[in-house]
Short mmCIF file of C-alpha atoms in Angstrom, two decimals:
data_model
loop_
_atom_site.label_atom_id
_atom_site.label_comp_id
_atom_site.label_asym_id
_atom_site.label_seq_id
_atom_site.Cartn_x
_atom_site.Cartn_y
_atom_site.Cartn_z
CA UNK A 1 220.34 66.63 99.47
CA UNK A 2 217.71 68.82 98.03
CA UNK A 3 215.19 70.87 100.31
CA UNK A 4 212.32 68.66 98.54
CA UNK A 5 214.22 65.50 99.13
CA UNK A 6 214.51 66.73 102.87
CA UNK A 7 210.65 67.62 103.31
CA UNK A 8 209.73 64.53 101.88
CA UNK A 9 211.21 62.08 103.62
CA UNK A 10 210.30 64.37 107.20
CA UNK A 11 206.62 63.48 105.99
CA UNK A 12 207.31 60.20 105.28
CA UNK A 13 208.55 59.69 108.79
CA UNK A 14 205.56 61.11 110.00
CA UNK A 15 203.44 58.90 108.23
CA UNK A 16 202.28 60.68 104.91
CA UNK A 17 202.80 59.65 101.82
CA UNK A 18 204.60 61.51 98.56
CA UNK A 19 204.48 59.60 95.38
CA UNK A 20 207.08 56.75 95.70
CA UNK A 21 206.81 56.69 99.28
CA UNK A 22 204.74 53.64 101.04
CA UNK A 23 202.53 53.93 104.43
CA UNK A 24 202.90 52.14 107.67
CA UNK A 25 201.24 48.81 107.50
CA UNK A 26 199.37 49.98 110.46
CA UNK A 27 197.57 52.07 108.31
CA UNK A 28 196.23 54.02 111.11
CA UNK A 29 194.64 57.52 111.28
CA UNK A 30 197.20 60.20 111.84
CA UNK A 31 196.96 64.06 112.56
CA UNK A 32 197.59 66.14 109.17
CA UNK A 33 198.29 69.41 109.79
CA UNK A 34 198.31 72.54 107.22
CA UNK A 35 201.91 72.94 106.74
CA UNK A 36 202.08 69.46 106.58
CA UNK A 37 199.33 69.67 103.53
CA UNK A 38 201.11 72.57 102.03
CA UNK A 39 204.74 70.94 101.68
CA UNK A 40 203.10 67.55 100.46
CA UNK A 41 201.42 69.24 97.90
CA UNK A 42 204.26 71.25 96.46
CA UNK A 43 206.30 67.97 96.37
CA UNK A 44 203.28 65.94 94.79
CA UNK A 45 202.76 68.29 91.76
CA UNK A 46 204.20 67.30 88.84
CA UNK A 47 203.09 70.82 87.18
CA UNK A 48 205.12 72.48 89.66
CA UNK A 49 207.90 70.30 89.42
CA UNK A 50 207.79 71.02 85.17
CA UNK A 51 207.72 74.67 85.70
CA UNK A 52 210.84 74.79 88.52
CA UNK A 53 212.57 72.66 85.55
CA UNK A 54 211.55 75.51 82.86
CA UNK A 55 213.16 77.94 85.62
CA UNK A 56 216.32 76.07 85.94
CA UNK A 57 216.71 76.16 82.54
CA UNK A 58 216.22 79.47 81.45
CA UNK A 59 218.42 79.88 84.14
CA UNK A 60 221.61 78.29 82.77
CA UNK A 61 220.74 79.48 79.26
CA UNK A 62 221.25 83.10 81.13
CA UNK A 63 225.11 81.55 81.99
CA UNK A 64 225.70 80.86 78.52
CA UNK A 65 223.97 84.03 76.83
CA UNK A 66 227.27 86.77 77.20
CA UNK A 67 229.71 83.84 75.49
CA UNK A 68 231.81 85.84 72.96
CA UNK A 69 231.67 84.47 69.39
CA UNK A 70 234.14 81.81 68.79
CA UNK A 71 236.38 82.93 65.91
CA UNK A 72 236.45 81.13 61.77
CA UNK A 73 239.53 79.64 61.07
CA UNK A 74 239.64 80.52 56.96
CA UNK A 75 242.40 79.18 54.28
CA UNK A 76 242.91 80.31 51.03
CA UNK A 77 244.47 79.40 48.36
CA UNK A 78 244.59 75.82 48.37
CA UNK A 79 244.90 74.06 44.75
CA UNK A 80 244.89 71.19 43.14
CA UNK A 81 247.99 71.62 41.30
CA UNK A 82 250.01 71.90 44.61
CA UNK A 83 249.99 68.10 43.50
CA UNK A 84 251.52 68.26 40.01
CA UNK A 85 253.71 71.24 40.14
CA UNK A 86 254.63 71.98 43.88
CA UNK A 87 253.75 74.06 46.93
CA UNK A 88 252.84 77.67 45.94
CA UNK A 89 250.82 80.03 47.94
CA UNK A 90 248.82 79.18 51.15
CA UNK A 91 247.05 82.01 53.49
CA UNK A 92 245.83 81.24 57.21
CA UNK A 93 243.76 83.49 59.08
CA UNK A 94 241.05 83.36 61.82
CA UNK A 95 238.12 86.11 61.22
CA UNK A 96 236.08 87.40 64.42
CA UNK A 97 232.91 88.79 64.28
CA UNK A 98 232.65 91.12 67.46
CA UNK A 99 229.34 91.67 69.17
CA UNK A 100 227.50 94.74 68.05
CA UNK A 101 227.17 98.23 70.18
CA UNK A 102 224.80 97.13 72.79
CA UNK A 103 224.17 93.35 71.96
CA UNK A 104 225.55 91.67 74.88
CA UNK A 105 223.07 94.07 76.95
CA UNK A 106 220.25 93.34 74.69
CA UNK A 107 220.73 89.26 74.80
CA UNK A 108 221.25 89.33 78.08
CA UNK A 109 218.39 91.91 79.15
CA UNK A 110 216.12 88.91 76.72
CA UNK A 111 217.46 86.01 79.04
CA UNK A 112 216.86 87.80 82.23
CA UNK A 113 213.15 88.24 80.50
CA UNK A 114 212.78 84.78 79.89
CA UNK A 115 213.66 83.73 83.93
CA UNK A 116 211.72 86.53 85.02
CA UNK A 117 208.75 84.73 83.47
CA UNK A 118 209.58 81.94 83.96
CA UNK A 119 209.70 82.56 87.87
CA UNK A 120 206.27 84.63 87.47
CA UNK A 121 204.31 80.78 86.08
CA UNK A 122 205.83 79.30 88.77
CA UNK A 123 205.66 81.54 91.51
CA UNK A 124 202.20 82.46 90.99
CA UNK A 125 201.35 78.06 90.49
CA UNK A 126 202.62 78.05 93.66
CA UNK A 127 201.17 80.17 95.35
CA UNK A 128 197.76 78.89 93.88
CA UNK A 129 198.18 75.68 94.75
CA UNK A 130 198.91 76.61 98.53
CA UNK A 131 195.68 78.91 98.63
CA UNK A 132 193.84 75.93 97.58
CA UNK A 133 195.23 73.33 99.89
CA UNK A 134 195.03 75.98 102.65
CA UNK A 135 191.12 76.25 101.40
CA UNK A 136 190.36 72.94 100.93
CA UNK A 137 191.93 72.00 104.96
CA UNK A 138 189.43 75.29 106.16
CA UNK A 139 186.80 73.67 104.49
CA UNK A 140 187.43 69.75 105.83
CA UNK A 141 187.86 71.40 109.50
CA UNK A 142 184.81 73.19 109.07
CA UNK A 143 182.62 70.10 107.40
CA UNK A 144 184.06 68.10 110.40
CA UNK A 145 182.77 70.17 112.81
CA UNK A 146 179.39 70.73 110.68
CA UNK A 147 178.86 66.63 110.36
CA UNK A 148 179.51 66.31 114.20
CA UNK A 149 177.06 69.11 114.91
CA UNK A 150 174.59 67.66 112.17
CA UNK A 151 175.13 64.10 113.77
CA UNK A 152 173.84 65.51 117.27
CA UNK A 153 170.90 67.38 115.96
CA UNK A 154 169.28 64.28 114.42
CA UNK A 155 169.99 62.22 118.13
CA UNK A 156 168.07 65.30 119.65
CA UNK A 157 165.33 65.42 116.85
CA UNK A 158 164.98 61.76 117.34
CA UNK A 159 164.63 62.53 121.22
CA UNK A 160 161.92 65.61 120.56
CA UNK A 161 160.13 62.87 117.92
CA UNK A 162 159.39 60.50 120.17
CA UNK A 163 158.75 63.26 123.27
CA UNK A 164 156.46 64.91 121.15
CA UNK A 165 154.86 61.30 120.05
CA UNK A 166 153.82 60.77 123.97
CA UNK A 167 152.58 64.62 124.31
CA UNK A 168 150.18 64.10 120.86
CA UNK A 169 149.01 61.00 122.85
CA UNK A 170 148.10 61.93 126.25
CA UNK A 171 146.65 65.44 124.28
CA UNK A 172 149.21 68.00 125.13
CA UNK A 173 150.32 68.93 121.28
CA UNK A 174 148.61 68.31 118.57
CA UNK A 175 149.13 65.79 115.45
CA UNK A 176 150.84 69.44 113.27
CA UNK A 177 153.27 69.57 116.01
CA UNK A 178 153.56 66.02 115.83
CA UNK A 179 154.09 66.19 111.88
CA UNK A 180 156.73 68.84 111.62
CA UNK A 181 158.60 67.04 114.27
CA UNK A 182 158.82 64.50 111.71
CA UNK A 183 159.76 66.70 108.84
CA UNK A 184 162.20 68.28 111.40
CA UNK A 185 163.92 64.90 112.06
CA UNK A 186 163.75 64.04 108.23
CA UNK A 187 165.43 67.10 107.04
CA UNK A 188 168.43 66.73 109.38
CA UNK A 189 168.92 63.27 108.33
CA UNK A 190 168.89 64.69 105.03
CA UNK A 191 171.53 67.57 105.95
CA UNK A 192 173.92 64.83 108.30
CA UNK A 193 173.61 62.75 104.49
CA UNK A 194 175.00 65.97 102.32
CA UNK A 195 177.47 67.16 104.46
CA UNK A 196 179.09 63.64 105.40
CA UNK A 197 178.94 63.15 101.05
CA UNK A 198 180.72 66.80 101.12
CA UNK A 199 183.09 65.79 103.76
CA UNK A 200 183.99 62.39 101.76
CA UNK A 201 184.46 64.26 98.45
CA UNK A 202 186.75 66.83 100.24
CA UNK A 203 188.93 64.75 102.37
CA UNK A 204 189.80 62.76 98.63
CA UNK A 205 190.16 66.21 96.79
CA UNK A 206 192.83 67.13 99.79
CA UNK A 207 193.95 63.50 99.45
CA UNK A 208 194.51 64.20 95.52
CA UNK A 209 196.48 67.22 96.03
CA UNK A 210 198.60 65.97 98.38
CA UNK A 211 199.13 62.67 97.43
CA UNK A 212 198.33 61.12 100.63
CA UNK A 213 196.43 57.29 100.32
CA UNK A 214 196.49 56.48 104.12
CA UNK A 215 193.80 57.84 106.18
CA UNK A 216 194.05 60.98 107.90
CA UNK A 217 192.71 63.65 110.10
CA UNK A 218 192.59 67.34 110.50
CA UNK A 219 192.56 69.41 113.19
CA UNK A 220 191.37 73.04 114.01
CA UNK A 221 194.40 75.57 114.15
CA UNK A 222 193.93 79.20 115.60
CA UNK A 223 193.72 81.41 112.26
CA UNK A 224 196.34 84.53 112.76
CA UNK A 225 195.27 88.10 113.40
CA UNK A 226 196.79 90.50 110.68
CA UNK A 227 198.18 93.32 112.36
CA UNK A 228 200.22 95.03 109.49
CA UNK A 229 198.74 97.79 107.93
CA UNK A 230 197.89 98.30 104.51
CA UNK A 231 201.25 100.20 103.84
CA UNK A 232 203.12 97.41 105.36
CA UNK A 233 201.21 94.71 103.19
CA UNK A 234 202.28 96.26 100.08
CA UNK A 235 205.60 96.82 100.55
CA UNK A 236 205.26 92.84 101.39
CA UNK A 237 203.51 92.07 97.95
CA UNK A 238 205.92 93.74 96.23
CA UNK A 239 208.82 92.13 97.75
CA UNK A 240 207.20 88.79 97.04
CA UNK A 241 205.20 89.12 93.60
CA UNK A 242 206.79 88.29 90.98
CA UNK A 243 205.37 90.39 88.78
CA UNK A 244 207.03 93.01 89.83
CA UNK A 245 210.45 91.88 88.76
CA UNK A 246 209.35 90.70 85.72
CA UNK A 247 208.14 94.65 84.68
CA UNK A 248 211.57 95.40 85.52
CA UNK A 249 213.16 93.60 83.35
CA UNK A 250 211.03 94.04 80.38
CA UNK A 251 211.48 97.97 81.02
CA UNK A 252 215.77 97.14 81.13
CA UNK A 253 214.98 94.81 77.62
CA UNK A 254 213.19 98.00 76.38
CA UNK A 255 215.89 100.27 77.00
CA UNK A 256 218.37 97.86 75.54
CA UNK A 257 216.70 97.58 72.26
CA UNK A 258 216.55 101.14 72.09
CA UNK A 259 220.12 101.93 72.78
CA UNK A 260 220.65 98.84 70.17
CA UNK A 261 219.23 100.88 67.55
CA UNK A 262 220.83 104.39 68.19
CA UNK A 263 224.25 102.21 68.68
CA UNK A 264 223.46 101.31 64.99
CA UNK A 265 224.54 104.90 63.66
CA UNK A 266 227.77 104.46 65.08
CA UNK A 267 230.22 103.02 62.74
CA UNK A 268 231.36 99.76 64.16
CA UNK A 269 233.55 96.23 63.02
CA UNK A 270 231.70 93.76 61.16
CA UNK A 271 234.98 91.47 61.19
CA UNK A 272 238.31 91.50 62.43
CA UNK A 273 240.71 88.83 60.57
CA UNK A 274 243.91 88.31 61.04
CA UNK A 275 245.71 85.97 58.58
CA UNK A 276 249.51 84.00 57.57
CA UNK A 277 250.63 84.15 54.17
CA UNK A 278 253.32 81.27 53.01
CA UNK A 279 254.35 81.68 49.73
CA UNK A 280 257.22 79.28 48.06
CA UNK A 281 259.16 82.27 46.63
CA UNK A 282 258.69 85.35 49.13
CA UNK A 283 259.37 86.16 52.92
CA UNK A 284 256.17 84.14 54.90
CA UNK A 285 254.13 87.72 55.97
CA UNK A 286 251.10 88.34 58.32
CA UNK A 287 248.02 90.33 57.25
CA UNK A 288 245.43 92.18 59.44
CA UNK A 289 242.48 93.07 57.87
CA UNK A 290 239.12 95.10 59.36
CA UNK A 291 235.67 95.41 58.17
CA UNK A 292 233.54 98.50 59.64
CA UNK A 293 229.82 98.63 58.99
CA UNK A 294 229.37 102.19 57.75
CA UNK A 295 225.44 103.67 58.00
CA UNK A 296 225.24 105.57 55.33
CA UNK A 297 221.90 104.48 53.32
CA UNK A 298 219.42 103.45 56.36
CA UNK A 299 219.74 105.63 59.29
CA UNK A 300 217.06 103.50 61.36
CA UNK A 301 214.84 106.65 62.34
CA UNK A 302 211.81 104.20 62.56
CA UNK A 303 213.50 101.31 64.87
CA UNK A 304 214.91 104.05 66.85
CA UNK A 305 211.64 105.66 67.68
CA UNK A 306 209.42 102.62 67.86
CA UNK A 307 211.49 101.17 71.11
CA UNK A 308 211.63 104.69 72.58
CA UNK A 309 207.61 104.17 71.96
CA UNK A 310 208.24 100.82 73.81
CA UNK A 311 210.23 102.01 76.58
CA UNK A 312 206.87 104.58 77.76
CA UNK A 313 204.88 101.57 76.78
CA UNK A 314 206.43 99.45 79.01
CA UNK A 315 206.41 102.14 81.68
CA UNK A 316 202.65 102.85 81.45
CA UNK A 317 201.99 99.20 82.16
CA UNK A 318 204.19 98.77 84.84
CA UNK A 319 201.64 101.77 86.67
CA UNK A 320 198.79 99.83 85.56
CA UNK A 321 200.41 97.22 86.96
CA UNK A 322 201.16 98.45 90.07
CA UNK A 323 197.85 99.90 90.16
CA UNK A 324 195.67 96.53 89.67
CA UNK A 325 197.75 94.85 92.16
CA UNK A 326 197.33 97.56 94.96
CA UNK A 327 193.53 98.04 94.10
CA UNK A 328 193.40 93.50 94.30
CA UNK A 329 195.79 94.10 97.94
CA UNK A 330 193.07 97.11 99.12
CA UNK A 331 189.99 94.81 98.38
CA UNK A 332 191.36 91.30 99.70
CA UNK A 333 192.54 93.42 102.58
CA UNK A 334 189.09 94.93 103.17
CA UNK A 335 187.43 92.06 103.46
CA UNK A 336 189.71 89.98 105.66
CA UNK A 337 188.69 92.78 108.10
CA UNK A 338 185.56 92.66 107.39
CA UNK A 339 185.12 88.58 107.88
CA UNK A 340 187.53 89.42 111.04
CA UNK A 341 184.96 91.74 113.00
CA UNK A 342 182.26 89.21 111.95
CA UNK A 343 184.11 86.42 113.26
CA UNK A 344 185.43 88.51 116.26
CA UNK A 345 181.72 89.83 117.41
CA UNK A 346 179.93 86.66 116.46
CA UNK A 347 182.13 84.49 118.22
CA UNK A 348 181.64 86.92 121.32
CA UNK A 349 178.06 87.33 120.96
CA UNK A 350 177.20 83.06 120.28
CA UNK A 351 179.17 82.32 122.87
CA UNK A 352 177.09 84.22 125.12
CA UNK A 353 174.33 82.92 123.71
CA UNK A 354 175.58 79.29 124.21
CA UNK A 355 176.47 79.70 127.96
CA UNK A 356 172.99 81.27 128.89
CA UNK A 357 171.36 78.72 127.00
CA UNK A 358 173.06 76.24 128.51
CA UNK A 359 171.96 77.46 131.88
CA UNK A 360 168.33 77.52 131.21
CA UNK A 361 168.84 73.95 129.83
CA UNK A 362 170.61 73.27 133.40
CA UNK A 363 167.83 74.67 135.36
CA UNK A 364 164.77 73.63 133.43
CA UNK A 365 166.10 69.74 133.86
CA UNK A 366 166.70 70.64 137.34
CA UNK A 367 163.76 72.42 138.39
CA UNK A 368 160.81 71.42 135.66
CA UNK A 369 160.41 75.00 134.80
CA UNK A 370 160.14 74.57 130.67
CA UNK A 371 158.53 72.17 128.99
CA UNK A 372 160.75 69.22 127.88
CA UNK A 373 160.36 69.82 124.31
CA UNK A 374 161.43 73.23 124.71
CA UNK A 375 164.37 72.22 126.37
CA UNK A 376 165.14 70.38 123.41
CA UNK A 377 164.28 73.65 121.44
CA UNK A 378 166.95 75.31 123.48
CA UNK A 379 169.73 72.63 122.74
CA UNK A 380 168.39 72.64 118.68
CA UNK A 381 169.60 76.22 119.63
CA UNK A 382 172.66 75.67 120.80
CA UNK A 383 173.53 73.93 117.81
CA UNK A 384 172.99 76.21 114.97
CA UNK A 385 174.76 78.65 116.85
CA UNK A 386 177.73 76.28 117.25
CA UNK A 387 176.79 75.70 113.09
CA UNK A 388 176.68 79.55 111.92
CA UNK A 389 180.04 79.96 114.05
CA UNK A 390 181.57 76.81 111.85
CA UNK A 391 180.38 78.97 108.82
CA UNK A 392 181.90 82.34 110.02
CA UNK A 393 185.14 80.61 110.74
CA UNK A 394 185.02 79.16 107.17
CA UNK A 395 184.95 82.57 105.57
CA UNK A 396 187.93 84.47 107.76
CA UNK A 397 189.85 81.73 106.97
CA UNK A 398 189.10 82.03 103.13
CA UNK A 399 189.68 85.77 103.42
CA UNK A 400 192.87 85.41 105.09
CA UNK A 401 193.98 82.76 102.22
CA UNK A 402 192.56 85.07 99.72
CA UNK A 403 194.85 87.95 101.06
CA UNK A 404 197.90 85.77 101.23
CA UNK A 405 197.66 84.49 97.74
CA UNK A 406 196.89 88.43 96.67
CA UNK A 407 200.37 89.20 98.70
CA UNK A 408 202.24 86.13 97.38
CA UNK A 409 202.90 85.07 100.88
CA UNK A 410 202.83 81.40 101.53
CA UNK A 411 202.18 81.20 105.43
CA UNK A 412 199.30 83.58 107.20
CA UNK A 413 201.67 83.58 110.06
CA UNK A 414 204.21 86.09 108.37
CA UNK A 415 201.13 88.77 108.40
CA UNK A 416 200.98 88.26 112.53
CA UNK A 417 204.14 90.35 112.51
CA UNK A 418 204.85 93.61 113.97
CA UNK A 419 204.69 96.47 111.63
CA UNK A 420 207.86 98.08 109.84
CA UNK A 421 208.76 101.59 110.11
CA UNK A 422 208.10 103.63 107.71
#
């Protein structure tokens, strides 16, 4: 049974759906969690499934590309008059053309090309297509938590509305208060509107991807702490990037061709034949006969040095290769620590902020000590605190995804590791 086959019907016994699958007739709400997403998603896709294919094929081509040449069978000799006046003469031979100095290298080097990019569409649609899942859950938990927090500031701008209502009456705020109280309460209905519209459009763009159609839910996992260092990340990207193998080859096709070229100096067989001769009057004889390609006219000066051109070619872009991926490592690095110590001092700091707000709240209700509608200021408070946190979370999470899909790493988790010796 294949892997996919295995991870698909594990989801389907957990109540998600692949395509061909079919829910629970419950149809209730269940818990979807990221890996979850991620391995529905690479199931679903039907690109991905196309390009595996393209793989797999290039793949077995690869099996088939050293097959020596079958030989020619060849007769000679054969006439019509064998009918009117008798067997004569009749020659048998098979003929072999032998592979050239440094073909088998070169077609094989060409095959190995083809996987390698083959593996590098793939790979890198993969990987793609998990950063975006992986995005589009961080943004549902985050919208989730913003329409929750949305939801409770318009039940406390309705309470401060109609608080504020009495005060304008009985002349302890005036009819401006009174007004942008109203404005206040309008715009968060307005906001609670956008974000539930967001949160619909979201939860059916995750639903597309992963080819879910019964409801679902998502839920707020702890986002890992990197604790590699940069050397240790880059010796990850390039044992995962495929890109990497892919130079590689095309340097080992370079150096083929050119040793194809210089091998064509060297005197070599264009056939080998080996025949039977019958002949009605003479002793039946065998014949062996050779054909050797002798470079005498065209000595290939300007083959020869355009692929040793191609070979330093091919090694200056593997460095600017290597280059533009460590530069894209450095800077998706840089600012996953950056959105880190944002997320790590904010998260300190509102927290803080949260607990001694919520103990003024606790004593002004007890003891009468602030106004009532700046009580309610205090809890409005609360709540875009809780709301800027949502927002920090949302970007550490995107720079964390960013950084995985720069390192070709499919799970965060594998950057919580210890670091490697160097």
């Amino acid at each position: 049974m294949s892997p996919r086959l295995v991870a698909a019907v594990f989801l389907a016994a957990a109540g998600f759906l692949a395509p061909g699958l079919r829910a629970d007739p419950g149809g209730e709400s269940r818990v979807l969690t990221e890996s979850d997403a991620v391995e529905l998603a690479v199931i679903h896709s039907r690109e991905l499934a196309s390009l595996a294919t393209g793989v797999e094929i290039a793949r077995r081509r690869l099996d088939s590309n050293n097959a020596i040449n079958n030989p020619e069978v060849r007769i000679r000799d054969v006439s019509t008059d064998y009918i009117r006046k008798g067997f004569d003469d009749l020659e048998v031979g098979l003929r072999w053309r032998p592979p050239g100095l440094g073909e088998f290298g070169l077609k094989e080097n060409k095959a190995r090309v083809r996987v390698a990019q083959g593996e590098v569409r793939a790979g890198r649609f993969r990987d793609r297509l998990v950063a975006r899942v992986r995005r589009t859950y961080a943004d549902l938990v985050v919208l989730e938590e913003q329409v929750s927090i949305a939801r409770e500031r318009v039940e406390t701008e309705t309470r401060r509305l109609v608080l504020v209502e009495g005060m304008k009456d009985l002349g302890r705020r005036s009819i401006v208060y009174y007004t942008k109280a109203r404005m206040w309460l309008a715009e968060s209905r307005t906001d609670l509107t956008r974000l539930r519209h967001r949160l619909n459009q979201t939860k059916r763009k995750l639903a597309r991807l992963t080819g879910i159609n019964n409801a679902f839910t998502v839920r707020p996992d702890p986002i890992p702490v990197v604790k590699l260092s940069e050397e240790d990340l880059w010796r990850l990207a390039g044992a995962n990037r495929p890109e990497f193998e892919l130079v590689r080859r095309r340097i080992a096709l370079a150096l083929s061709e050119y040793d194809r070229e210089r091998f064509r100096l060297i005197p070599w067989f264009s056939f080998v034949e080996l025949s039977y001769h019958v002949e009605a009057d003479r002793t039946d004889w065998g014949e062996l006969v050779l054909g050797i390609e002798l470079p005498l006219f065209n000595f290939n000066r300007g083959n020869i040095r355009a692929t040793e051109l191609a070979v330093n070619r091919k090694e200056d872009q593997s460095s600017a290769m290597t280059e533009k991926l460590r530069v894209q490592v450095r800077d998706r690095f840089a600012a996953y620590q950056e959105a880190r110590l944002d997320w790590d001092l904010s998260s300190k700091d509102t927290r803080k902020l949260i607990g001694e707000v919520k103990g003024l709240i606790g004593q002004a209700n007890k003891h009468d000590t602030i106004p009532p509608d700046e009580v309610l200021e205090l809890e409005l408070t609360v709540l875009e605190a809780r709301r800027i946190l949502s927002q920090k979370r949302k970007i550490l999470a995107h720079a964390l995804i960013d950084l995985c899909l720069a390192l070709g790493v499919e799970d965060p988790g594998l950057l919580a590791g210890e670091a490697s010796k160097p």
